[in-house]
């Protein structure tokens, strides 16, 4: 027996035929457009489980087929409320697709559904293993800005080279973090398949949240250096 997931797929019945729609934009029984289900989430919109690995090709096919079915031309003779539903569902479709096709956005979304996405007060703190590099980076950035402000160009090539090296270093840290995120994502899917209990799932979500925070810290560093080098 699988433990019930904390994420509950909305139970919704069709306004036309009372069949269960599962949060889908069209009734599976009579095909009528549905209002946006209360508490509808992006996964159930596409009829997907709350898993983190998904087939991008399938997602894209569903996106195109739904875009086509939701096209305003198909609702030219529909009632006013059906037309409104189709507009609401179209905008949900675009948000859902944009979010789920991105592996990082997908994890963030899953956590936010559970109220588990916490940016944390420690957001501005460097991950311990990068403390030294971050310190050096900030020094180099200061030196570069000072050199720029005082019009001293002699030091510039050396400073730029140092910053470029730092940029590569942090880019490779970012790639490591992405691998870690992929690993914890597949652990999550395995836990769902195994019917893991809430405590185990919560632990995994805390891990994902921690990895996401580290990722956004490093990404900000990389972007900062990139901007400074382009200035
Ligand atoms: Zn129906």
Short mmCIF file of N, CA and C in Angstrom, two decimals, residues 147-222:
data_model
loop_
_atom_site.label_atom_id
_atom_site.label_comp_id
_atom_site.label_asym_id
_atom_site.label_seq_id
_atom_site.Cartn_x
_atom_site.Cartn_y
_atom_site.Cartn_z
N UNK A 147 40.63 50.04 -9.55
CA UNK A 147 41.51 50.32 -10.68
C UNK A 147 40.76 51.09 -11.76
N UNK A 148 39.50 50.69 -11.93
CA UNK A 148 38.66 51.36 -12.92
C UNK A 148 38.39 52.81 -12.53
N UNK A 149 38.05 53.00 -11.26
CA UNK A 149 37.70 54.33 -10.77
C UNK A 149 38.89 55.28 -10.85
N UNK A 150 40.08 54.75 -10.58
CA UNK A 150 41.25 55.63 -10.55
C UNK A 150 41.92 55.72 -11.93
N UNK A 151 41.37 55.01 -12.91
CA UNK A 151 41.90 55.06 -14.26
C UNK A 151 43.25 54.36 -14.41
N UNK A 152 43.60 53.51 -13.44
CA UNK A 152 44.85 52.75 -13.52
C UNK A 152 44.64 51.53 -14.41
N UNK A 153 45.27 51.53 -15.57
CA UNK A 153 44.97 50.43 -16.48
C UNK A 153 46.05 49.36 -16.48
N UNK A 154 47.19 49.65 -15.84
CA UNK A 154 48.31 48.70 -15.88
C UNK A 154 47.95 47.35 -15.28
N UNK A 155 47.20 47.40 -14.18
CA UNK A 155 46.85 46.17 -13.46
C UNK A 155 45.71 45.39 -14.10
N UNK A 156 44.99 46.07 -14.98
CA UNK A 156 43.72 45.52 -15.46
C UNK A 156 43.80 44.11 -16.05
N UNK A 157 44.75 43.87 -16.99
CA UNK A 157 44.77 42.52 -17.61
C UNK A 157 44.92 41.42 -16.56
N UNK A 158 45.75 41.67 -15.56
CA UNK A 158 46.00 40.66 -14.53
C UNK A 158 44.74 40.44 -13.70
N UNK A 159 44.06 41.54 -13.36
CA UNK A 159 42.84 41.43 -12.58
C UNK A 159 41.75 40.70 -13.34
N UNK A 160 41.66 41.04 -14.60
CA UNK A 160 40.63 40.38 -15.44
C UNK A 160 40.90 38.88 -15.54
N UNK A 161 42.16 38.53 -15.70
CA UNK A 161 42.51 37.11 -15.81
C UNK A 161 42.13 36.37 -14.53
N UNK A 162 42.36 37.03 -13.39
CA UNK A 162 42.02 36.43 -12.10
C UNK A 162 40.50 36.20 -12.00
N UNK A 163 39.77 37.22 -12.44
CA UNK A 163 38.32 37.11 -12.38
C UNK A 163 37.78 36.05 -13.33
N UNK A 164 38.40 35.97 -14.50
CA UNK A 164 37.95 34.95 -15.45
C UNK A 164 38.18 33.55 -14.89
N UNK A 165 39.32 33.39 -14.21
CA UNK A 165 39.61 32.09 -13.58
C UNK A 165 38.55 31.78 -12.51
N UNK A 166 38.22 32.81 -11.72
CA UNK A 166 37.20 32.63 -10.68
C UNK A 166 35.86 32.28 -11.30
N UNK A 167 35.55 32.95 -12.39
CA UNK A 167 34.28 32.68 -13.07
C UNK A 167 34.19 31.22 -13.50
N UNK A 168 35.29 30.71 -14.07
CA UNK A 168 35.28 29.31 -14.50
C UNK A 168 35.12 28.37 -13.32
N UNK A 169 35.80 28.73 -12.24
CA UNK A 169 35.72 27.90 -11.04
C UNK A 169 34.26 27.82 -10.55
N UNK A 170 33.59 28.97 -10.50
CA UNK A 170 32.22 28.97 -9.99
C UNK A 170 31.24 28.35 -10.98
N UNK A 171 31.56 28.47 -12.26
CA UNK A 171 30.72 27.79 -13.25
C UNK A 171 30.80 26.27 -13.06
N UNK A 172 31.99 25.80 -12.71
CA UNK A 172 32.08 24.35 -12.53
C UNK A 172 31.41 23.93 -11.20
N UNK A 173 31.44 24.82 -10.19
CA UNK A 173 30.68 24.53 -8.96
C UNK A 173 29.19 24.46 -9.26
N UNK A 174 28.75 25.33 -10.16
CA UNK A 174 27.34 25.35 -10.53
C UNK A 174 26.95 24.04 -11.22
N UNK A 175 27.85 23.55 -12.06
CA UNK A 175 27.58 22.27 -12.73
C UNK A 175 27.50 21.13 -11.71
N UNK A 176 28.37 21.19 -10.68
CA UNK A 176 28.32 20.17 -9.62
C UNK A 176 26.99 20.22 -8.89
N UNK A 177 26.53 21.43 -8.60
CA UNK A 177 25.26 21.59 -7.88
C UNK A 177 24.10 21.06 -8.72
N UNK A 178 24.19 21.29 -10.03
CA UNK A 178 23.13 20.78 -10.91
C UNK A 178 23.09 19.25 -10.89
N UNK A 179 24.26 18.64 -10.82
CA UNK A 179 24.30 17.17 -10.72
C UNK A 179 23.67 16.70 -9.41
N UNK A 180 23.96 17.45 -8.35
CA UNK A 180 23.39 17.12 -7.05
C UNK A 180 21.87 17.24 -7.07
N UNK A 181 21.41 18.28 -7.76
CA UNK A 181 19.97 18.48 -7.87
C UNK A 181 19.32 17.34 -8.65
N UNK A 182 20.00 16.90 -9.71
CA UNK A 182 19.48 15.77 -10.49
C UNK A 182 19.43 14.51 -9.63
N UNK A 183 20.43 14.34 -8.78
CA UNK A 183 20.49 13.15 -7.92
C UNK A 183 19.34 13.16 -6.91
N UNK A 184 19.14 14.29 -6.23
CA UNK A 184 18.08 14.33 -5.23
C UNK A 184 16.71 14.26 -5.90
N UNK A 185 16.62 14.76 -7.14
CA UNK A 185 15.36 14.65 -7.87
C UNK A 185 15.03 13.19 -8.16
N UNK A 186 16.05 12.42 -8.53
CA UNK A 186 15.75 11.02 -8.83
C UNK A 186 15.51 10.24 -7.54
N UNK A 187 16.13 10.67 -6.43
CA UNK A 187 15.82 10.07 -5.12
C UNK A 187 14.35 10.32 -4.76
N UNK A 188 13.88 11.52 -5.08
CA UNK A 188 12.48 11.86 -4.81
C UNK A 188 11.53 10.93 -5.57
N UNK A 189 11.81 10.75 -6.87
CA UNK A 189 10.95 9.89 -7.69
C UNK A 189 10.95 8.46 -7.16
N UNK A 190 12.15 8.00 -6.77
CA UNK A 190 12.26 6.64 -6.24
C UNK A 190 11.46 6.52 -4.93
N UNK A 191 11.52 7.57 -4.11
CA UNK A 191 10.78 7.55 -2.84
C UNK A 191 9.27 7.48 -3.10
N UNK A 192 8.80 8.23 -4.10
CA UNK A 192 7.37 8.19 -4.44
C UNK A 192 6.98 6.79 -4.90
N UNK A 193 7.83 6.21 -5.76
CA UNK A 193 7.55 4.86 -6.27
C UNK A 193 7.50 3.84 -5.14
N UNK A 194 8.35 4.04 -4.13
CA UNK A 194 8.45 3.08 -3.03
C UNK A 194 7.40 3.36 -1.96
N UNK A 195 6.58 4.39 -2.17
CA UNK A 195 5.56 4.72 -1.18
C UNK A 195 6.16 5.21 0.14
N UNK A 196 7.21 6.01 0.03
CA UNK A 196 7.89 6.53 1.23
C UNK A 196 6.94 7.33 2.11
N UNK A 197 7.22 7.35 3.43
CA UNK A 197 6.33 8.08 4.34
C UNK A 197 6.63 9.59 4.30
N UNK A 198 5.78 10.35 4.97
CA UNK A 198 5.88 11.81 4.91
C UNK A 198 7.21 12.31 5.44
N UNK A 199 7.71 11.67 6.50
CA UNK A 199 8.97 12.13 7.10
C UNK A 199 10.12 12.00 6.10
N UNK A 200 10.14 10.86 5.39
CA UNK A 200 11.20 10.64 4.41
C UNK A 200 11.09 11.65 3.27
N UNK A 201 9.86 11.94 2.87
CA UNK A 201 9.68 12.90 1.78
C UNK A 201 10.07 14.31 2.21
N UNK A 202 9.73 14.62 3.46
CA UNK A 202 10.07 15.95 3.96
C UNK A 202 11.59 16.13 3.99
N UNK A 203 12.28 15.10 4.38
CA UNK A 203 13.74 15.15 4.42
C UNK A 203 14.31 15.43 3.03
N UNK A 204 13.75 14.74 2.04
CA UNK A 204 14.21 14.95 0.67
C UNK A 204 13.93 16.37 0.20
N UNK A 205 12.76 16.89 0.60
CA UNK A 205 12.43 18.24 0.18
C UNK A 205 13.34 19.27 0.84
N UNK A 206 13.72 18.98 2.09
CA UNK A 206 14.66 19.89 2.75
C UNK A 206 16.01 19.88 2.04
N UNK A 207 16.40 18.69 1.59
CA UNK A 207 17.65 18.59 0.83
C UNK A 207 17.55 19.38 -0.47
N UNK A 208 16.43 19.23 -1.16
CA UNK A 208 16.25 19.96 -2.42
C UNK A 208 16.31 21.46 -2.17
N UNK A 209 15.68 21.89 -1.10
CA UNK A 209 15.66 23.31 -0.79
C UNK A 209 17.07 23.84 -0.53
N UNK A 210 17.84 23.04 0.19
CA UNK A 210 19.21 23.44 0.50
C UNK A 210 20.03 23.53 -0.80
N UNK A 211 19.87 22.55 -1.68
CA UNK A 211 20.61 22.57 -2.94
C UNK A 211 20.20 23.78 -3.79
N UNK A 212 18.91 24.09 -3.80
CA UNK A 212 18.44 25.24 -4.58
C UNK A 212 19.02 26.55 -4.04
N UNK A 213 19.10 26.66 -2.72
CA UNK A 213 19.68 27.88 -2.14
C UNK A 213 21.15 28.03 -2.52
N UNK A 214 21.87 26.90 -2.45
CA UNK A 214 23.27 26.94 -2.83
C UNK A 214 23.40 27.30 -4.30
N UNK A 215 22.53 26.72 -5.11
CA UNK A 215 22.56 26.98 -6.53
C UNK A 215 22.33 28.47 -6.82
N UNK A 216 21.35 29.07 -6.14
CA UNK A 216 21.05 30.46 -6.46
C UNK A 216 22.17 31.37 -5.96
N UNK A 217 22.81 30.99 -4.86
CA UNK A 217 23.96 31.77 -4.38
C UNK A 217 25.09 31.77 -5.43
N UNK A 218 25.43 30.58 -5.91
CA UNK A 218 26.54 30.46 -6.87
C UNK A 218 26.18 31.12 -8.21
N UNK A 219 24.92 30.95 -8.61
CA UNK A 219 24.51 31.56 -9.87
C UNK A 219 24.63 33.09 -9.80
N UNK A 220 24.26 33.66 -8.63
CA UNK A 220 24.41 35.11 -8.47
C UNK A 220 25.88 35.53 -8.56
N UNK A 221 26.76 34.72 -7.98
CA UNK A 221 28.19 35.02 -8.07
C UNK A 221 28.64 35.04 -9.53
N UNK A 222 28.27 33.98 -10.25
CA UNK A 222 28.68 33.87 -11.65
C UNK A 222 28.17 35.06 -12.45
#
